[in-house]
mmCIF file of C-alpha atoms in Angstrom:
data_model
loop_
_atom_site.group_PDB
_atom_site.id
_atom_site.type_symbol
_atom_site.label_atom_id
_atom_site.label_comp_id
_atom_site.label_asym_id
_atom_site.label_seq_id
_atom_site.Cartn_x
_atom_site.Cartn_y
_atom_site.Cartn_z
ATOM 1 C CA UNK A 1 -4.390 53.094 17.489
ATOM 2 C CA UNK A 2 -3.833 52.037 21.105
ATOM 3 C CA UNK A 3 -0.788 50.199 22.454
ATOM 4 C CA UNK A 4 -2.937 47.106 22.715
ATOM 5 C CA UNK A 5 -3.755 47.324 18.976
ATOM 6 C CA UNK A 6 -0.024 47.653 18.162
ATOM 7 C CA UNK A 7 0.834 44.456 20.021
ATOM 8 C CA UNK A 8 2.007 41.786 17.496
ATOM 9 C CA UNK A 9 -0.222 38.797 17.064
ATOM 10 C CA UNK A 10 0.739 35.826 19.206
ATOM 11 C CA UNK A 11 2.443 37.928 21.914
ATOM 12 C CA UNK A 12 0.891 38.352 25.302
ATOM 13 C CA UNK A 13 -1.212 35.217 24.809
ATOM 14 C CA UNK A 14 -0.730 32.217 27.118
ATOM 15 C CA UNK A 15 0.714 29.180 25.409
ATOM 16 C CA UNK A 16 -0.206 25.595 26.027
ATOM 17 C CA UNK A 17 2.090 23.035 24.363
ATOM 18 C CA UNK A 18 -0.530 20.326 24.841
ATOM 19 C CA UNK A 19 -3.376 22.405 23.415
ATOM 20 C CA UNK A 20 -5.124 20.582 20.566
ATOM 21 C CA UNK A 21 -3.157 17.397 21.189
ATOM 22 C CA UNK A 22 -5.851 15.676 23.249
ATOM 23 C CA UNK A 23 -5.214 13.985 26.573
ATOM 24 C CA UNK A 24 -1.560 13.503 27.391
ATOM 25 C CA UNK A 25 -0.590 9.897 28.157
ATOM 26 C CA UNK A 26 1.784 9.475 31.083
ATOM 27 C CA UNK A 27 3.634 6.371 32.231
ATOM 28 C CA UNK A 28 5.113 5.292 35.518
ATOM 29 C CA UNK A 29 8.853 4.564 35.603
ATOM 30 C CA UNK A 30 8.129 0.832 35.612
ATOM 31 C CA UNK A 31 5.768 1.080 32.630
ATOM 32 C CA UNK A 32 8.203 3.245 30.674
ATOM 33 C CA UNK A 33 10.953 0.728 31.415
ATOM 34 C CA UNK A 34 8.793 -2.104 30.024
ATOM 35 C CA UNK A 35 8.022 -0.112 26.871
ATOM 36 C CA UNK A 36 11.697 0.868 26.395
ATOM 37 C CA UNK A 37 12.785 -2.760 26.779
ATOM 38 C CA UNK A 38 10.227 -3.911 24.181
ATOM 39 C CA UNK A 39 11.441 -1.278 21.698
ATOM 40 C CA UNK A 40 15.131 -2.009 22.348
ATOM 41 C CA UNK A 41 14.599 -5.759 21.970
ATOM 42 C CA UNK A 42 12.762 -5.211 18.671
ATOM 43 C CA UNK A 43 15.566 -2.981 17.354
ATOM 44 C CA UNK A 44 18.204 -5.506 18.453
ATOM 45 C CA UNK A 45 16.389 -8.344 16.657
ATOM 46 C CA UNK A 46 16.069 -6.259 13.475
ATOM 47 C CA UNK A 47 19.798 -5.425 13.597
ATOM 48 C CA UNK A 48 20.667 -9.096 14.094
ATOM 49 C CA UNK A 49 18.463 -10.107 11.169
ATOM 50 C CA UNK A 50 20.000 -7.421 8.940
ATOM 51 C CA UNK A 51 23.544 -8.526 9.847
ATOM 52 C CA UNK A 52 22.681 -12.183 9.208
ATOM 53 C CA UNK A 53 21.045 -11.369 5.857
ATOM 54 C CA UNK A 54 24.083 -9.342 4.793
ATOM 55 C CA UNK A 55 26.454 -12.143 5.792
ATOM 56 C CA UNK A 56 24.414 -14.708 3.871
ATOM 57 C CA UNK A 57 24.273 -12.506 0.794
ATOM 58 C CA UNK A 58 28.051 -11.964 0.851
ATOM 59 C CA UNK A 59 28.532 -15.738 1.027
ATOM 60 C CA UNK A 60 26.208 -16.165 -1.959
ATOM 61 C CA UNK A 61 28.167 -13.551 -3.938
ATOM 62 C CA UNK A 62 31.426 -15.388 -3.260
ATOM 63 C CA UNK A 63 29.871 -18.698 -4.295
ATOM 64 C CA UNK A 64 28.455 -17.158 -7.485
ATOM 65 C CA UNK A 65 31.843 -15.671 -8.344
ATOM 66 C CA UNK A 66 33.611 -19.014 -7.873
ATOM 67 C CA UNK A 67 30.969 -20.771 -9.973
ATOM 68 C CA UNK A 68 31.227 -18.164 -12.737
ATOM 69 C CA UNK A 69 35.010 -18.644 -12.979
ATOM 70 C CA UNK A 70 34.607 -22.426 -13.020
ATOM 71 C CA UNK A 71 31.934 -22.238 -15.746
ATOM 72 C CA UNK A 72 34.074 -19.930 -17.875
ATOM 73 C CA UNK A 73 37.020 -22.319 -17.645
ATOM 74 C CA UNK A 74 34.836 -25.290 -18.603
ATOM 75 C CA UNK A 75 33.256 -23.441 -21.545
ATOM 76 C CA UNK A 76 36.695 -22.460 -22.862
ATOM 77 C CA UNK A 77 37.498 -26.150 -23.315
ATOM 78 C CA UNK A 78 34.254 -26.900 -25.193
ATOM 79 C CA UNK A 79 33.629 -26.938 -28.894
ATOM 80 C CA UNK A 80 31.312 -24.321 -30.393
ATOM 81 C CA UNK A 81 28.441 -26.817 -30.569
ATOM 82 C CA UNK A 82 28.939 -27.947 -26.968
ATOM 83 C CA UNK A 83 29.162 -24.348 -25.783
ATOM 84 C CA UNK A 84 25.888 -23.449 -27.565
ATOM 85 C CA UNK A 85 24.083 -26.388 -25.936
ATOM 86 C CA UNK A 86 25.446 -25.474 -22.495
ATOM 87 C CA UNK A 87 24.342 -21.834 -22.872
ATOM 88 C CA UNK A 88 20.884 -22.957 -24.003
ATOM 89 C CA UNK A 89 20.640 -25.144 -20.881
ATOM 90 C CA UNK A 90 21.654 -22.145 -18.723
ATOM 91 C CA UNK A 91 18.927 -20.009 -20.278
ATOM 92 C CA UNK A 92 16.320 -22.717 -19.650
ATOM 93 C CA UNK A 93 17.460 -23.043 -16.036
ATOM 94 C CA UNK A 94 17.219 -19.275 -15.584
ATOM 95 C CA UNK A 95 13.689 -19.288 -17.020
ATOM 96 C CA UNK A 96 12.669 -22.080 -14.644
ATOM 97 C CA UNK A 97 13.967 -20.066 -11.692
ATOM 98 C CA UNK A 98 12.052 -16.990 -12.844
ATOM 99 C CA UNK A 99 8.861 -19.022 -13.211
ATOM 100 C CA UNK A 100 9.322 -20.438 -9.708
ATOM 101 C CA UNK A 101 9.834 -16.942 -8.263
ATOM 102 C CA UNK A 102 6.753 -15.648 -10.068
ATOM 103 C CA UNK A 103 4.657 -18.571 -8.841
ATOM 104 C CA UNK A 104 5.833 -17.969 -5.284
ATOM 105 C CA UNK A 105 4.931 -14.261 -5.435
ATOM 106 C CA UNK A 106 1.486 -15.129 -6.766
ATOM 107 C CA UNK A 107 1.040 -17.699 -3.992
ATOM 108 C CA UNK A 108 2.097 -15.094 -1.409
ATOM 109 C CA UNK A 109 -0.522 -12.656 -2.717
ATOM 110 C CA UNK A 110 -3.203 -15.349 -2.613
ATOM 111 C CA UNK A 111 -2.208 -16.343 0.922
ATOM 112 C CA UNK A 112 -2.288 -12.717 2.119
ATOM 113 C CA UNK A 113 -5.787 -12.407 0.702
ATOM 114 C CA UNK A 114 -6.851 -15.560 2.569
ATOM 115 C CA UNK A 115 -5.367 -14.203 5.797
ATOM 116 C CA UNK A 116 -7.209 -10.902 5.390
ATOM 117 C CA UNK A 117 -10.499 -12.714 4.744
ATOM 118 C CA UNK A 118 -10.103 -14.569 8.042
ATOM 119 C CA UNK A 119 -8.886 -11.539 9.987
ATOM 120 C CA UNK A 120 -5.439 -13.043 10.613
ATOM 121 C CA UNK A 121 -2.239 -11.003 10.603
ATOM 122 C CA UNK A 122 -0.102 -11.204 7.454
ATOM 123 C CA UNK A 123 2.854 -11.994 9.756
ATOM 124 C CA UNK A 124 1.556 -15.573 9.804
ATOM 125 C CA UNK A 125 2.181 -15.988 6.055
ATOM 126 C CA UNK A 126 5.435 -18.009 6.351
ATOM 127 C CA UNK A 127 3.696 -20.388 8.745
ATOM 128 C CA UNK A 128 0.573 -21.143 6.695
ATOM 129 C CA UNK A 129 1.522 -20.673 3.024
ATOM 130 C CA UNK A 130 1.534 -23.948 1.142
ATOM 131 C CA UNK A 131 2.527 -24.964 -2.367
ATOM 132 C CA UNK A 132 -1.115 -24.780 -3.475
ATOM 133 C CA UNK A 133 -4.260 -22.920 -2.390
ATOM 134 C CA UNK A 134 -5.731 -26.140 -0.993
ATOM 135 C CA UNK A 135 -2.647 -26.756 1.134
ATOM 136 C CA UNK A 136 -2.739 -23.156 2.417
ATOM 137 C CA UNK A 137 -6.429 -23.544 3.318
ATOM 138 C CA UNK A 138 -5.662 -26.711 5.269
ATOM 139 C CA UNK A 139 -2.872 -24.922 7.160
ATOM 140 C CA UNK A 140 -5.201 -22.022 7.989
ATOM 141 C CA UNK A 141 -7.857 -24.417 9.283
ATOM 142 C CA UNK A 142 -5.277 -26.095 11.540
ATOM 143 C CA UNK A 143 -4.078 -22.711 12.806
ATOM 144 C CA UNK A 144 -7.587 -21.516 13.639
ATOM 145 C CA UNK A 145 -8.342 -24.819 15.379
ATOM 146 C CA UNK A 146 -5.200 -24.505 17.501
ATOM 147 C CA UNK A 147 -5.934 -20.868 18.413
ATOM 148 C CA UNK A 148 -9.512 -21.737 19.378
ATOM 149 C CA UNK A 149 -8.249 -24.529 21.618
ATOM 150 C CA UNK A 150 -5.757 -22.212 23.327
ATOM 151 C CA UNK A 151 -8.393 -19.486 23.850
ATOM 152 C CA UNK A 152 -10.794 -22.035 25.352
ATOM 153 C CA UNK A 153 -8.015 -23.332 27.594
ATOM 154 C CA UNK A 154 -7.288 -19.790 28.825
ATOM 155 C CA UNK A 155 -10.980 -19.188 29.487
ATOM 156 C CA UNK A 156 -11.264 -22.461 31.435
ATOM 157 C CA UNK A 157 -8.277 -21.512 33.579
ATOM 158 C CA UNK A 158 -9.711 -18.063 34.259
ATOM 159 C CA UNK A 159 -13.104 -19.503 35.138
ATOM 160 C CA UNK A 160 -11.420 -21.964 37.493
ATOM 161 C CA UNK A 161 -9.746 -18.993 39.146
ATOM 162 C CA UNK A 162 -13.157 -17.410 39.727
ATOM 163 C CA UNK A 163 -14.162 -20.434 41.796
ATOM 164 C CA UNK A 164 -11.247 -20.095 44.255
ATOM 165 C CA UNK A 165 -12.300 -19.071 47.802
ATOM 166 C CA UNK A 166 -11.778 -15.496 48.937
ATOM 167 C CA UNK A 167 -8.708 -15.102 51.139
ATOM 168 C CA UNK A 168 -8.290 -12.941 54.188
ATOM 169 C CA UNK A 169 -7.382 -9.810 52.263
ATOM 170 C CA UNK A 170 -10.646 -9.920 50.302
ATOM 171 C CA UNK A 171 -9.015 -11.088 47.058
ATOM 172 C CA UNK A 172 -9.521 -14.420 45.339
ATOM 173 C CA UNK A 173 -6.753 -16.869 46.094
ATOM 174 C CA UNK A 174 -5.010 -17.873 42.871
ATOM 175 C CA UNK A 175 -7.060 -15.717 40.484
ATOM 176 C CA UNK A 176 -5.464 -12.509 41.803
ATOM 177 C CA UNK A 177 -1.983 -13.935 42.229
ATOM 178 C CA UNK A 178 0.544 -12.262 39.959
ATOM 179 C CA UNK A 179 -1.935 -9.471 39.147
ATOM 180 C CA UNK A 180 -0.611 -7.920 35.877
ATOM 181 C CA UNK A 181 -2.060 -4.527 36.880
ATOM 182 C CA UNK A 182 -0.147 -4.497 40.179
ATOM 183 C CA UNK A 183 3.069 -2.488 40.385
ATOM 184 C CA UNK A 184 5.244 -5.465 41.338
ATOM 185 C CA UNK A 185 3.951 -7.731 38.550
ATOM 186 C CA UNK A 186 2.922 -5.200 35.863
ATOM 187 C CA UNK A 187 2.554 -6.860 32.439
ATOM 188 C CA UNK A 188 0.732 -5.291 29.465
ATOM 189 C CA UNK A 189 0.543 -8.569 27.508
ATOM 190 C CA UNK A 190 -1.171 -10.403 30.373
ATOM 191 C CA UNK A 191 -3.480 -7.421 30.909
ATOM 192 C CA UNK A 192 -4.592 -7.625 27.289
ATOM 193 C CA UNK A 193 -5.129 -11.411 27.461
ATOM 194 C CA UNK A 194 -7.306 -11.181 30.577
ATOM 195 C CA UNK A 195 -9.229 -8.142 29.288
ATOM 196 C CA UNK A 196 -10.038 -10.017 26.064
ATOM 197 C CA UNK A 197 -11.063 -13.335 27.666
ATOM 198 C CA UNK A 198 -12.614 -12.217 30.979
ATOM 199 C CA UNK A 199 -13.467 -8.478 31.165
ATOM 200 C CA UNK A 200 -15.181 -8.805 34.551
ATOM 201 C CA UNK A 201 -12.132 -10.406 36.135
ATOM 202 C CA UNK A 202 -9.969 -7.685 34.561
ATOM 203 C CA UNK A 203 -12.125 -4.991 36.194
ATOM 204 C CA UNK A 204 -11.796 -6.670 39.576
ATOM 205 C CA UNK A 205 -8.017 -6.955 39.211
ATOM 206 C CA UNK A 206 -7.798 -3.273 38.221
ATOM 207 C CA UNK A 207 -9.865 -2.311 41.258
ATOM 208 C CA UNK A 208 -7.589 -4.364 43.501
ATOM 209 C CA UNK A 209 -4.325 -3.053 42.011
ATOM 210 C CA UNK A 210 -5.366 0.617 41.552
ATOM 211 C CA UNK A 211 -2.821 1.138 38.717
ATOM 212 C CA UNK A 212 -1.654 4.581 37.583
ATOM 213 C CA UNK A 213 -0.566 5.837 34.179
ATOM 214 C CA UNK A 214 -1.242 3.716 31.103
ATOM 215 C CA UNK A 215 -2.798 0.261 31.449
ATOM 216 C CA UNK A 216 -5.167 -1.984 29.465
ATOM 217 C CA UNK A 217 -8.833 -1.549 30.297
ATOM 218 C CA UNK A 218 -11.571 -4.009 29.280
ATOM 219 C CA UNK A 219 -14.146 -2.694 26.839
#
């Protein structure tokens, strides 16, 4: 056996930490800053929501405790017959609350199914869910109508930008102002909006800005 045969497996072989991981995505400092800010803002909002939910729940616990003490004091003064009627009313109230919760959960499931059928994010559920299926359908129709109007408005504005005269630098006047692919006005959300509504304009803006790192490209 030669020295080469005795060499342990894995030693003497070049390593590549990126091997098998596909193309590595890199970001400019400005792009990384935008991404970090988006993540930090999302975390901050989640923490605020959690703190608010906890505070509200603690207030509810205190209110329930006060009500329980008050109810116990009132029941102690009742006769046996009065106490039995009051407890029966409490049970009926509890059943009504459970039915309402069950109905709401069923309505949420139905609404989520409607959203999926129309290709709309489930995040829109609180906005469109109605008391009945018919009411939810009406809300969805209004939402789709509004979105269509906004998309058409964006397209009209972009098309109007195409008609602007070319300025001295070779770029369109207003259509290339605030170019979201440019370093000084980099904006991923605007990139995505333009790429979705006007791919040709997006390509021209990319060519003018010559961005580096990660950016939205039209399909």
